[in-house]
Amino acid sequence: MRWALIKAAAAGTTMVALAFLIPLGLMVQQTARERAFTAAERQAAALGPALAITTEQDAIDRAVASTDAGAQGRMAVHLPVPAGAVGAGGAGAGEAGAGGAAREGPGGPTIGEGRATAADVATAGGQGRAFTVAVPGGYALLQPVAVDTGRTAVVEVFVAESDLTRGVSTAWLVLSAVALGLVAVSVLVADRMGGRIVASARRLAAAARSLGAGNLAVRLPVDGKQVDGSPEELREAAHAFNTMADRVVQLLAAERELAADLSHRLRTPLTVLRLNAASLGHGDPADATRHAVAQLEREVDQIIRSARRAPEDAPAVAVGCDAAEVIRERVGFWSALAEDEGRRWQLAGAERPAPVPVQRGDLAAAVDALLGNVFRHTAVGTAFSVDVLATDGSVIVLVGDAGPGYRDPAAALRRGEGHGGEGSTGLGLDIVRKLAESTGGDLALGRSAVLGGAETTLRLRTRPEEAQPVRVGRRRTRGALFPK
């Protein structure tokens, strides 16, 4: 935008400057030409009084030398034929003089350096009017002067080509400098105006990026020094942005309240479950049920607290946990249900620490989603396995089963489109995918080379700069993984 304004200002000013300065330059050139010929006419007229008094060559020679043009060798005087010679010239000449209808042209000596041809000089003397003729190196002004009745002298003044263009180059340079100055001023003004417009647009873009990054408190100034010189349209855009940001905050607050209210509705059935679990007596199944109900209550409480807390009020949480520890805990939790359903299972690679840059609760929810899919989408008695592999740049979790596998892996990864039957929301794999992508990792669906069913690969990056994914291969036999 800034460059566009500068180009438009430069183009417009250049056109205006050319429209005025070119005619002005041509006028200056014509004025210089007229000035040179006018000066020549003045030089020629200066000899008129001397020629009216005498036509003696010595006197005229001194008169020529006294002028500027004569001193520079640019003036010549073509004297007429002496009076006695005219009288002896024959009856024709006398008759013409007596009739008064013709004037005798110059035909006598020439004082100074003449450049015009004899024919041009004779024409000027015969016609009795001044005119210019082209001569080598410039022009010659021929000015006839009557010395007495019937005789005419012609004063010749040479005008050089350089005299016709004297000062024109300087005038063109000055006019060009004026034009460039006008263009520079217009560009400077356009740059200042464009700078203000661009600054306002950049503030709007920066505020939009900040809002997109999660800063809900960002607002744009709509008055004061920061918006002085901003176009009215950008001020309206700032008003609209602030209104949009306020509306986003209101919608997020309403969404948090709705999530809190919906979570709060779960308290009543949870209370019934807790009472029923308390009446189960003792034993591993009863303890596992009570433990699950207690954990569910804690999760609901956490959801309510998180939903009612504004994002800017959220306390800083240390991000990071031991993936091996979390996976051992969650597999241990699901192992009780696996034993009840007669499922064989295997956990491998979780003996050593595997730190990952995610919160413990988020990773636990992701592992629960993967294992829950195994129990929900495979028949009772179907075996499953969980493998953990820690590399220099990532931690990979593989969950495989001996079920039918994924019918459409692409559809299974689309949020809310999973076909899990009754009780499935289609959000489990999407939650896992978002957790992986938050670390720069990914989630892949495929077929297990060991169990023959579905295999889900969760890759969590521990170093964000790692660019290439790690390919994992397992070479095991079914008998080694699940001994009978």
CSV table of C-alpha atoms in Angstrom, one decimal:
chain,number,residue,atom,x,y,z
A,1,MET,CA,0.0,0.0,0.0
A,2,ARG,CA,2.8,2.4,0.9
A,3,TRP,CA,4.6,1.7,-2.4
A,4,ALA,CA,1.4,2.1,-4.3
A,5,LEU,CA,0.8,5.5,-2.9
A,6,ILE,CA,4.3,6.6,-3.6
A,7,LYS,CA,4.1,5.4,-7.2
A,8,ALA,CA,0.8,7.1,-7.7
A,9,ALA,CA,2.1,10.4,-6.3
A,10,ALA,CA,5.3,10.3,-8.4
A,11,ALA,CA,3.3,9.5,-11.6
A,12,GLY,CA,0.8,12.2,-11.0
A,13,THR,CA,3.3,14.9,-10.1
A,14,THR,CA,5.5,13.9,-13.0
A,15,MET,CA,2.6,14.3,-15.5
A,16,VAL,CA,1.6,17.7,-14.0
A,17,ALA,CA,5.3,18.9,-14.0
A,18,LEU,CA,5.8,17.9,-17.6
A,19,ALA,CA,2.5,19.5,-18.7
A,20,PHE,CA,3.7,22.9,-17.3
A,21,LEU,CA,7.5,22.7,-17.7
A,22,ILE,CA,7.8,21.5,-21.3
A,23,PRO,CA,5.8,24.5,-22.7
A,24,LEU,CA,7.7,26.8,-20.4
A,25,GLY,CA,11.0,25.4,-21.6
A,26,LEU,CA,9.9,25.9,-25.2
A,27,MET,CA,8.9,29.5,-24.4
A,28,VAL,CA,12.3,30.1,-22.9
A,29,GLN,CA,13.9,28.8,-26.0
A,30,GLN,CA,11.8,31.1,-28.2
A,31,THR,CA,12.5,34.1,-26.0
A,32,ALA,CA,16.3,33.5,-26.3
A,33,ARG,CA,15.9,33.4,-30.1
A,34,GLU,CA,13.9,36.6,-30.1
A,35,ARG,CA,16.3,38.3,-27.7
A,36,ALA,CA,19.3,37.5,-30.0
A,37,PHE,CA,17.6,39.0,-33.1
A,38,THR,CA,16.4,42.0,-31.1
A,39,ALA,CA,19.9,42.7,-30.0
A,40,ALA,CA,21.1,42.5,-33.6
A,41,GLU,CA,18.5,45.0,-34.7
A,42,ARG,CA,19.6,47.4,-32.0
A,43,GLN,CA,23.2,47.0,-33.2
A,44,ALA,CA,22.2,47.7,-36.7
A,45,ALA,CA,20.1,50.7,-35.7
A,46,ALA,CA,23.1,52.2,-33.9
A,47,LEU,CA,24.7,52.9,-37.3
A,48,GLY,CA,21.7,54.7,-38.7
A,49,PRO,CA,22.8,58.2,-37.5
A,50,ALA,CA,26.4,57.7,-38.8
A,51,LEU,CA,25.2,56.6,-42.3
A,52,ALA,CA,22.8,59.6,-42.4
A,53,ILE,CA,25.7,62.0,-41.9
A,54,THR,CA,28.4,60.5,-44.1
A,55,THR,CA,29.2,57.5,-46.2
A,56,GLU,CA,33.0,57.9,-46.0
A,57,GLN,CA,34.6,54.6,-45.5
A,58,ASP,CA,36.9,55.7,-42.7
A,59,ALA,CA,34.1,57.3,-40.7
A,60,ILE,CA,31.9,54.3,-41.2
A,61,ASP,CA,34.7,52.0,-40.2
A,62,ARG,CA,35.2,53.8,-36.9
A,63,ALA,CA,31.5,53.7,-36.3
A,64,VAL,CA,31.4,50.0,-36.9
A,65,ALA,CA,34.3,49.4,-34.6
A,66,SER,CA,32.6,51.4,-31.8
A,67,THR,CA,29.7,48.9,-31.6
A,68,ASP,CA,29.8,45.5,-29.7
A,69,ALA,CA,29.0,43.5,-32.9
A,70,GLY,CA,31.7,45.4,-34.8
A,71,ALA,CA,34.3,44.9,-32.2
A,72,GLN,CA,33.5,41.1,-32.4
A,73,GLY,CA,33.7,41.0,-36.1
A,74,ARG,CA,30.0,40.3,-36.5
A,75,MET,CA,29.0,43.5,-38.3
A,76,ALA,CA,29.4,44.7,-41.9
A,77,VAL,CA,28.1,47.7,-43.8
A,78,HIS,CA,27.4,47.4,-47.5
A,79,LEU,CA,27.8,51.0,-48.8
A,80,PRO,CA,25.9,52.3,-51.9
A,81,VAL,CA,27.7,53.3,-55.1
A,82,PRO,CA,29.1,56.9,-54.7
A,83,ALA,CA,26.8,59.7,-55.9
A,84,GLY,CA,29.0,60.6,-59.0
A,85,ALA,CA,29.1,57.0,-60.1
A,86,VAL,CA,25.3,56.8,-59.9
A,87,GLY,CA,24.9,59.8,-62.0
A,88,ALA,CA,27.2,58.4,-64.7
A,89,GLY,CA,25.4,55.1,-64.6
A,90,GLY,CA,23.2,55.8,-67.6
A,91,ALA,CA,19.8,57.1,-68.5
A,92,GLY,CA,18.0,54.1,-67.0
A,93,ALA,CA,19.2,54.8,-63.5
A,94,GLY,CA,18.6,58.5,-63.8
A,95,GLU,CA,15.0,57.9,-65.0
A,96,ALA,CA,14.3,55.7,-62.1
A,97,GLY,CA,15.6,58.2,-59.6
A,98,ALA,CA,13.7,61.0,-61.2
A,99,GLY,CA,10.5,59.0,-61.2
A,100,GLY,CA,10.8,58.4,-57.4
A,101,ALA,CA,9.4,54.9,-57.8
A,102,ALA,CA,12.7,53.0,-57.1
A,103,ARG,CA,15.6,53.2,-54.8
A,104,GLU,CA,19.2,52.4,-55.8
A,105,GLY,CA,20.6,49.4,-53.9
A,106,PRO,CA,24.1,49.1,-52.5
A,107,GLY,CA,26.7,48.3,-54.9
A,108,GLY,CA,29.7,50.0,-53.4
A,109,PRO,CA,32.4,48.8,-51.0
A,110,THR,CA,31.7,46.7,-48.0
A,111,ILE,CA,33.2,47.6,-44.6
A,112,GLY,CA,33.7,44.7,-42.2
A,113,GLU,CA,33.3,41.0,-42.8
A,114,GLY,CA,30.2,40.3,-44.8
A,115,ARG,CA,28.6,36.8,-44.7
A,116,ALA,CA,25.4,37.3,-46.7
A,117,THR,CA,25.5,36.8,-50.5
A,118,ALA,CA,25.4,39.8,-52.9
A,119,ALA,CA,22.0,38.8,-54.1
A,120,ASP,CA,20.5,38.9,-50.5
A,121,VAL,CA,22.2,42.3,-49.9
A,122,ALA,CA,20.8,43.6,-53.2
A,123,THR,CA,17.3,42.3,-52.3
A,124,ALA,CA,17.4,44.0,-48.9
A,125,GLY,CA,18.5,47.3,-50.4
A,126,GLY,CA,16.1,47.1,-53.3
A,127,GLN,CA,13.0,46.2,-51.1
A,128,GLY,CA,13.9,48.6,-48.3
A,129,ARG,CA,12.9,46.2,-45.5
A,130,ALA,CA,14.9,44.2,-43.0
A,131,PHE,CA,15.0,40.4,-43.0
A,132,THR,CA,17.2,37.5,-42.0
A,133,VAL,CA,19.0,34.9,-44.1
A,134,ALA,CA,20.8,31.7,-43.1
A,135,VAL,CA,24.5,31.8,-43.4
A,136,PRO,CA,27.2,29.4,-42.3
A,137,GLY,CA,27.3,29.3,-38.5
A,138,GLY,CA,24.1,31.2,-37.9
A,139,TYR,CA,21.9,33.9,-39.4
A,140,ALA,CA,22.6,37.4,-40.9
A,141,LEU,CA,20.2,40.3,-40.2
A,142,LEU,CA,20.1,42.6,-43.2
A,143,GLN,CA,18.9,46.1,-42.2
A,144,PRO,CA,18.6,48.7,-45.1
A,145,VAL,CA,19.4,52.3,-44.2
A,146,ALA,CA,18.6,55.3,-46.5
A,147,VAL,CA,21.7,57.5,-46.7
A,148,ASP,CA,20.2,60.1,-49.1
A,149,THR,CA,17.6,60.3,-51.7
A,150,GLY,CA,17.9,57.4,-54.0
A,151,ARG,CA,20.7,55.6,-52.3
A,152,THR,CA,20.5,52.8,-49.6
A,153,ALA,CA,23.2,51.2,-47.5
A,154,VAL,CA,22.6,47.8,-45.9
A,155,VAL,CA,23.9,47.0,-42.4
A,156,GLU,CA,24.6,43.3,-41.9
A,157,VAL,CA,24.7,41.8,-38.3
A,158,PHE,CA,25.8,38.2,-37.8
A,159,VAL,CA,23.8,36.2,-35.2
A,160,ALA,CA,25.6,33.0,-34.2
A,161,GLU,CA,23.7,29.8,-33.4
A,162,SER,CA,25.1,29.9,-29.9
A,163,ASP,CA,23.4,33.3,-29.4
A,164,LEU,CA,20.0,31.8,-30.3
A,165,THR,CA,20.3,29.1,-27.5
A,166,ARG,CA,22.2,31.2,-24.9
A,167,GLY,CA,20.8,30.4,-21.4
A,168,VAL,CA,18.4,27.8,-22.8
A,169,SER,CA,20.4,24.8,-21.3
A,170,THR,CA,20.6,26.5,-18.0
A,171,ALA,CA,16.8,27.2,-18.1
A,172,TRP,CA,16.1,23.5,-18.9
A,173,LEU,CA,18.3,22.4,-16.0
A,174,VAL,CA,16.6,24.7,-13.6
A,175,LEU,CA,13.2,23.6,-14.8
A,176,SER,CA,14.2,19.9,-14.5
A,177,ALA,CA,15.5,20.6,-11.0
A,178,VAL,CA,12.1,22.2,-10.1
A,179,ALA,CA,10.3,19.2,-11.6
A,180,LEU,CA,12.4,16.8,-9.6
A,181,GLY,CA,11.9,18.8,-6.5
A,182,LEU,CA,8.1,18.7,-7.0
A,183,VAL,CA,8.2,15.0,-7.5
A,184,ALA,CA,10.4,14.5,-4.4
A,185,VAL,CA,8.1,16.6,-2.3
A,186,SER,CA,5.0,14.7,-3.5
A,187,VAL,CA,6.8,11.4,-2.8
A,188,LEU,CA,7.7,12.5,0.7
A,189,VAL,CA,4.2,13.6,1.4
A,190,ALA,CA,2.8,10.3,0.0
A,191,ASP,CA,5.3,8.3,2.0
A,192,ARG,CA,4.3,10.1,5.2
A,193,MET,CA,0.6,9.5,4.5
A,194,GLY,CA,1.2,5.9,3.5
A,195,GLY,CA,3.3,5.3,6.6
A,196,ARG,CA,0.4,6.3,8.8
A,197,ILE,CA,-2.0,4.1,6.9
A,198,VAL,CA,0.4,1.2,6.8
A,199,ALA,CA,1.1,1.5,10.5
A,200,SER,CA,-2.6,1.4,11.3
A,201,ALA,CA,-3.1,-1.6,9.1
A,202,ARG,CA,-0.1,-3.4,10.7
A,203,ARG,CA,-1.5,-2.7,14.2
A,204,LEU,CA,-4.8,-4.2,13.0
A,205,ALA,CA,-3.0,-7.3,11.6
A,206,ALA,CA,-0.8,-7.7,14.8
A,207,ALA,CA,-3.9,-7.5,17.0
A,208,ALA,CA,-5.7,-10.1,14.8
A,209,ARG,CA,-2.7,-12.4,15.1
A,210,SER,CA,-2.5,-11.9,18.9
A,211,LEU,CA,-6.2,-12.7,19.2
A,212,GLY,CA,-5.8,-15.8,17.1
A,213,ALA,CA,-2.9,-16.8,19.4
A,214,GLY,CA,-5.2,-16.7,22.4
A,215,ASN,CA,-4.7,-13.2,23.8
A,216,LEU,CA,-8.4,-12.3,24.5
A,217,ALA,CA,-7.4,-9.0,26.1
A,218,VAL,CA,-6.0,-7.4,23.0
A,219,ARG,CA,-7.8,-4.3,21.8
A,220,LEU,CA,-7.0,-1.6,19.2
A,221,PRO,CA,-6.9,2.2,20.1
A,222,VAL,CA,-9.6,4.1,18.3
A,223,ASP,CA,-8.6,7.6,19.3
A,224,GLY,CA,-5.6,9.5,20.5
A,225,LYS,CA,-2.1,9.9,19.2
A,226,GLN,CA,-1.8,6.4,17.9
A,227,VAL,CA,-4.5,6.8,15.3
A,228,ASP,CA,-3.8,10.4,14.3
A,229,GLY,CA,-3.8,10.6,10.5
A,230,SER,CA,-5.4,7.1,10.1
A,231,PRO,CA,-8.2,6.9,7.5
A,232,GLU,CA,-11.7,6.8,8.8
A,233,GLU,CA,-12.1,3.3,7.2
A,234,LEU,CA,-9.3,1.9,9.3
A,235,ARG,CA,-10.8,3.5,12.4
A,236,GLU,CA,-14.1,1.8,11.6
A,237,ALA,CA,-12.1,-1.5,11.1
A,238,ALA,CA,-10.5,-1.0,14.6
A,239,HIS,CA,-14.0,-0.4,16.1
A,240,ALA,CA,-15.3,-3.6,14.4
A,241,PHE,CA,-12.2,-5.6,15.6
A,242,ASN,CA,-12.8,-4.5,19.2
A,243,THR,CA,-16.5,-5.4,18.9
A,244,MET,CA,-15.6,-8.8,17.5
A,245,ALA,CA,-13.0,-9.4,20.3
A,246,ASP,CA,-15.6,-8.5,22.9
A,247,ARG,CA,-18.1,-10.8,21.3
A,248,VAL,CA,-15.5,-13.7,21.2
A,249,VAL,CA,-14.9,-13.2,25.0
A,250,GLN,CA,-18.6,-13.3,25.7
A,251,LEU,CA,-19.1,-16.4,23.6
A,252,LEU,CA,-16.2,-18.2,25.2
A,253,ALA,CA,-17.5,-17.2,28.7
A,254,ALA,CA,-20.9,-18.6,27.7
A,255,GLU,CA,-19.3,-21.8,26.4
A,256,ARG,CA,-17.3,-22.3,29.6
A,257,GLU,CA,-20.5,-21.8,31.7
A,258,LEU,CA,-22.3,-24.3,29.5
A,259,ALA,CA,-19.5,-26.8,29.9
A,260,ALA,CA,-19.5,-26.3,33.6
A,261,ASP,CA,-23.3,-26.7,33.8
A,262,LEU,CA,-23.3,-29.9,31.7
A,263,SER,CA,-20.5,-31.3,33.8
A,264,HIS,CA,-22.3,-30.4,37.0
A,265,ARG,CA,-25.3,-32.5,35.8
A,266,LEU,CA,-23.1,-35.6,36.0
A,267,ARG,CA,-22.8,-35.2,39.8
A,268,THR,CA,-26.2,-36.8,40.5
A,269,PRO,CA,-25.5,-40.0,38.6
A,270,LEU,CA,-22.0,-40.1,40.0
A,271,THR,CA,-23.4,-39.9,43.5
A,272,VAL,CA,-25.6,-42.9,42.7
A,273,LEU,CA,-22.7,-44.8,41.3
A,274,ARG,CA,-20.6,-44.0,44.4
A,275,LEU,CA,-23.3,-45.2,46.7
A,276,ASN,CA,-23.8,-48.4,44.7
A,277,ALA,CA,-20.1,-49.0,44.6
A,278,ALA,CA,-19.9,-48.6,48.4
A,279,SER,CA,-22.5,-51.4,48.7
A,280,LEU,CA,-20.5,-53.9,46.6
A,281,GLY,CA,-18.5,-55.1,49.6
A,282,HIS,CA,-14.9,-56.1,49.3
A,283,GLY,CA,-12.8,-57.6,46.6
A,284,ASP,CA,-10.8,-56.6,43.6
A,285,PRO,CA,-13.8,-55.9,41.3
A,286,ALA,CA,-15.4,-53.8,44.0
A,287,ASP,CA,-12.2,-51.9,44.7
A,288,ALA,CA,-11.7,-51.3,41.0
A,289,THR,CA,-15.2,-50.0,40.6
A,290,ARG,CA,-14.9,-47.6,43.6
A,291,HIS,CA,-11.5,-46.4,42.3
A,292,ALA,CA,-13.0,-45.7,38.8
A,293,VAL,CA,-15.9,-43.8,40.3
A,294,ALA,CA,-13.5,-41.7,42.5
A,295,GLN,CA,-11.4,-40.9,39.5
A,296,LEU,CA,-14.4,-40.0,37.4
A,297,GLU,CA,-15.5,-37.6,40.2
A,298,ARG,CA,-12.1,-36.0,40.2
A,299,GLU,CA,-12.2,-35.6,36.4
A,300,VAL,CA,-15.6,-34.0,36.6
A,301,ASP,CA,-14.5,-31.6,39.3
A,302,GLN,CA,-11.4,-30.7,37.2
A,303,ILE,CA,-13.6,-30.0,34.2
A,304,ILE,CA,-15.9,-27.7,36.2
A,305,ARG,CA,-13.0,-25.8,37.6
A,306,SER,CA,-11.3,-25.4,34.3
A,307,ALA,CA,-14.5,-24.3,32.6
A,308,ARG,CA,-15.3,-21.7,35.2
A,309,ARG,CA,-11.8,-20.3,35.2
A,310,ALA,CA,-11.0,-17.6,32.6
A,311,PRO,CA,-8.0,-18.4,30.3
A,312,GLU,CA,-6.1,-15.3,31.6
A,313,ASP,CA,-6.6,-16.5,35.2
A,314,ALA,CA,-5.3,-19.9,34.6
A,315,PRO,CA,-2.2,-20.7,36.8
A,316,ALA,CA,1.0,-21.6,35.2
A,317,VAL,CA,1.3,-25.4,35.0
A,318,ALA,CA,4.6,-27.2,34.7
A,319,VAL,CA,4.2,-29.1,31.4
A,320,GLY,CA,5.8,-32.6,31.3
A,321,CYS,CA,5.4,-36.0,32.7
A,322,ASP,CA,6.8,-39.5,32.5
A,323,ALA,CA,5.0,-41.3,29.7
A,324,ALA,CA,6.2,-44.8,30.9
A,325,GLU,CA,4.7,-44.2,34.4
A,326,VAL,CA,1.4,-42.9,33.1
A,327,ILE,CA,1.1,-45.8,30.6
A,328,ARG,CA,1.9,-48.4,33.3
A,329,GLU,CA,-0.8,-46.9,35.6
A,330,ARG,CA,-3.5,-46.8,32.8
A,331,VAL,CA,-2.7,-50.2,31.5
A,332,GLY,CA,-2.9,-51.5,35.1
A,333,PHE,CA,-6.3,-49.9,35.5
A,334,TRP,CA,-7.6,-51.5,32.3
A,335,SER,CA,-6.0,-54.9,33.1
A,336,ALA,CA,-8.8,-55.6,35.6
A,337,LEU,CA,-11.4,-55.3,33.0
A,338,ALA,CA,-9.3,-57.3,30.5
A,339,GLU,CA,-9.1,-60.2,33.0
A,340,ASP,CA,-12.8,-60.1,33.5
A,341,GLU,CA,-13.3,-60.4,29.7
A,342,GLY,CA,-10.7,-63.0,29.2
A,343,ARG,CA,-8.4,-60.7,27.1
A,344,ARG,CA,-4.7,-61.4,26.9
A,345,TRP,CA,-2.6,-58.3,27.0
A,346,GLN,CA,1.1,-57.3,26.9
A,347,LEU,CA,2.9,-54.2,28.0
A,348,ALA,CA,6.5,-53.7,26.7
A,349,GLY,CA,9.0,-50.9,26.8
A,350,ALA,CA,7.6,-49.1,29.9
A,351,GLU,CA,10.3,-50.0,32.3
A,352,ARG,CA,12.5,-47.0,31.6
A,353,PRO,CA,11.5,-43.3,32.0
A,354,ALA,CA,10.2,-41.6,28.9
A,355,PRO,CA,9.6,-37.9,29.6
A,356,VAL,CA,7.3,-36.1,27.3
A,357,PRO,CA,6.2,-32.4,27.1
A,358,VAL,CA,2.6,-32.9,27.9
A,359,GLN,CA,0.5,-32.8,31.1
A,360,ARG,CA,-0.1,-36.0,33.0
A,361,GLY,CA,-3.8,-35.8,32.8
A,362,ASP,CA,-3.9,-35.1,29.1
A,363,LEU,CA,-1.6,-38.2,28.4
A,364,ALA,CA,-3.7,-40.3,30.7
A,365,ALA,CA,-6.9,-39.3,28.8
A,366,ALA,CA,-5.3,-40.1,25.5
A,367,VAL,CA,-4.1,-43.6,26.6
A,368,ASP,CA,-7.6,-44.2,28.1
A,369,ALA,CA,-9.1,-43.3,24.7
A,370,LEU,CA,-6.9,-45.7,22.8
A,371,LEU,CA,-7.5,-48.6,25.2
A,372,GLY,CA,-11.2,-47.8,25.5
A,373,ASN,CA,-11.4,-48.2,21.7
A,374,VAL,CA,-9.9,-51.7,22.0
A,375,PHE,CA,-12.6,-52.7,24.5
A,376,ARG,CA,-15.4,-51.0,22.7
A,377,HIS,CA,-14.7,-52.1,19.1
A,378,THR,CA,-13.4,-55.6,19.5
A,379,ALA,CA,-15.1,-58.7,20.7
A,380,VAL,CA,-14.7,-60.1,24.3
A,381,GLY,CA,-11.6,-62.1,24.6
A,382,THR,CA,-9.7,-60.2,21.9
A,383,ALA,CA,-6.0,-59.7,22.8
A,384,PHE,CA,-4.2,-56.4,22.7
A,385,SER,CA,-0.8,-55.0,23.3
A,386,VAL,CA,0.8,-51.7,24.3
A,387,ASP,CA,4.4,-50.9,23.3
A,388,VAL,CA,6.5,-47.9,24.4
A,389,LEU,CA,9.6,-46.8,22.5
A,390,ALA,CA,11.7,-43.8,23.6
A,391,THR,CA,14.1,-42.3,21.0
A,392,ASP,CA,16.3,-39.3,21.1
A,393,GLY,CA,13.6,-37.0,19.7
A,394,SER,CA,10.3,-38.7,20.4
A,395,VAL,CA,8.3,-41.2,22.5
A,396,ILE,CA,6.2,-43.6,20.5
A,397,VAL,CA,3.2,-45.5,21.9
A,398,LEU,CA,1.8,-48.4,19.8
A,399,VAL,CA,-1.6,-49.9,20.7
A,400,GLY,CA,-2.5,-53.0,18.7
A,401,ASP,CA,-5.2,-55.6,18.9
A,402,ALA,CA,-6.3,-58.8,17.2
A,403,GLY,CA,-9.7,-57.4,16.1
A,404,PRO,CA,-11.0,-56.7,12.7
A,405,GLY,CA,-9.0,-53.5,12.3
A,406,TYR,CA,-10.0,-50.1,10.9
A,407,ARG,CA,-12.4,-50.2,8.0
A,408,ASP,CA,-11.7,-46.6,7.0
A,409,PRO,CA,-8.7,-45.1,8.8
A,410,ALA,CA,-9.3,-41.6,7.2
A,411,ALA,CA,-12.9,-41.5,8.4
A,412,ALA,CA,-11.9,-42.7,11.9
A,413,LEU,CA,-9.5,-39.7,12.3
A,414,ARG,CA,-12.2,-37.1,11.4
A,415,ARG,CA,-13.7,-35.5,14.4
A,416,GLY,CA,-17.2,-36.9,15.3
A,417,GLU,CA,-17.3,-39.2,12.3
A,418,GLY,CA,-16.2,-42.5,14.0
A,419,HIS,CA,-18.5,-45.4,13.7
A,420,GLY,CA,-18.2,-46.9,17.1
A,421,GLY,CA,-21.7,-47.9,17.7
A,422,GLU,CA,-23.7,-47.1,20.8
A,423,GLY,CA,-21.8,-45.0,23.4
A,424,SER,CA,-19.2,-43.7,20.9
A,425,THR,CA,-18.9,-40.0,20.2
A,426,GLY,CA,-16.2,-40.2,17.5
A,427,LEU,CA,-14.0,-37.8,19.6
A,428,GLY,CA,-11.5,-40.2,21.1
A,429,LEU,CA,-9.0,-40.4,18.3
A,430,ASP,CA,-9.4,-36.7,17.6
A,431,ILE,CA,-8.4,-35.9,21.2
A,432,VAL,CA,-5.3,-38.2,20.8
A,433,ARG,CA,-4.4,-36.6,17.5
A,434,LYS,CA,-4.5,-33.1,19.0
A,435,LEU,CA,-2.3,-34.1,21.9
A,436,ALA,CA,0.3,-35.5,19.4
A,437,GLU,CA,0.2,-32.4,17.2
A,438,SER,CA,0.6,-30.1,20.2
A,439,THR,CA,4.1,-31.6,20.5
A,440,GLY,CA,4.8,-31.6,16.8
A,441,GLY,CA,4.1,-35.3,16.5
A,442,ASP,CA,1.3,-37.2,14.8
A,443,LEU,CA,-1.2,-40.1,15.0
A,444,ALA,CA,-1.2,-42.9,12.5
A,445,LEU,CA,-3.7,-45.7,12.0
A,446,GLY,CA,-2.8,-49.0,10.4
A,447,ARG,CA,-2.8,-52.8,10.7
A,448,SER,CA,-0.8,-54.6,13.3
A,449,ALA,CA,1.9,-56.8,11.8
A,450,VAL,CA,1.9,-59.0,15.0
A,451,LEU,CA,-1.8,-59.3,16.0
A,452,GLY,CA,-3.4,-58.8,12.6
A,453,GLY,CA,-5.9,-56.2,13.8
A,454,ALA,CA,-5.8,-52.5,14.2
A,455,GLU,CA,-2.7,-50.7,15.3
A,456,THR,CA,-2.6,-47.0,16.5
A,457,THR,CA,0.7,-45.2,16.6
A,458,LEU,CA,1.0,-42.2,18.8
A,459,ARG,CA,4.2,-40.2,18.4
A,460,LEU,CA,5.0,-37.5,20.9
A,461,ARG,CA,8.0,-35.3,20.0
A,462,THR,CA,10.4,-34.4,22.8
A,463,ARG,CA,12.5,-32.1,20.6
A,464,PRO,CA,10.4,-29.7,18.4
A,465,GLU,CA,13.2,-29.2,15.9
A,466,GLU,CA,13.2,-32.8,14.9
A,467,ALA,CA,11.8,-32.9,11.3
A,468,GLN,CA,11.7,-36.5,10.2
A,469,PRO,CA,9.4,-39.1,11.8
A,470,VAL,CA,10.8,-42.2,13.4
A,471,ARG,CA,9.7,-45.4,11.8
A,472,VAL,CA,9.2,-48.2,14.2
A,473,GLY,CA,9.2,-51.9,13.3
A,474,ARG,CA,8.4,-54.8,15.6
A,475,ARG,CA,9.4,-58.3,14.8
A,476,ARG,CA,7.6,-60.6,17.2
A,477,THR,CA,5.6,-63.7,16.9
A,478,ARG,CA,2.2,-64.2,18.3
A,479,GLY,CA,3.4,-67.0,20.6
A,480,ALA,CA,6.2,-64.9,22.1
A,481,LEU,CA,3.9,-62.0,22.8
A,482,PHE,CA,1.0,-64.1,24.1
A,483,PRO,CA,2.3,-67.3,25.5
A,484,LYS,CA,-0.4,-69.9,26.1
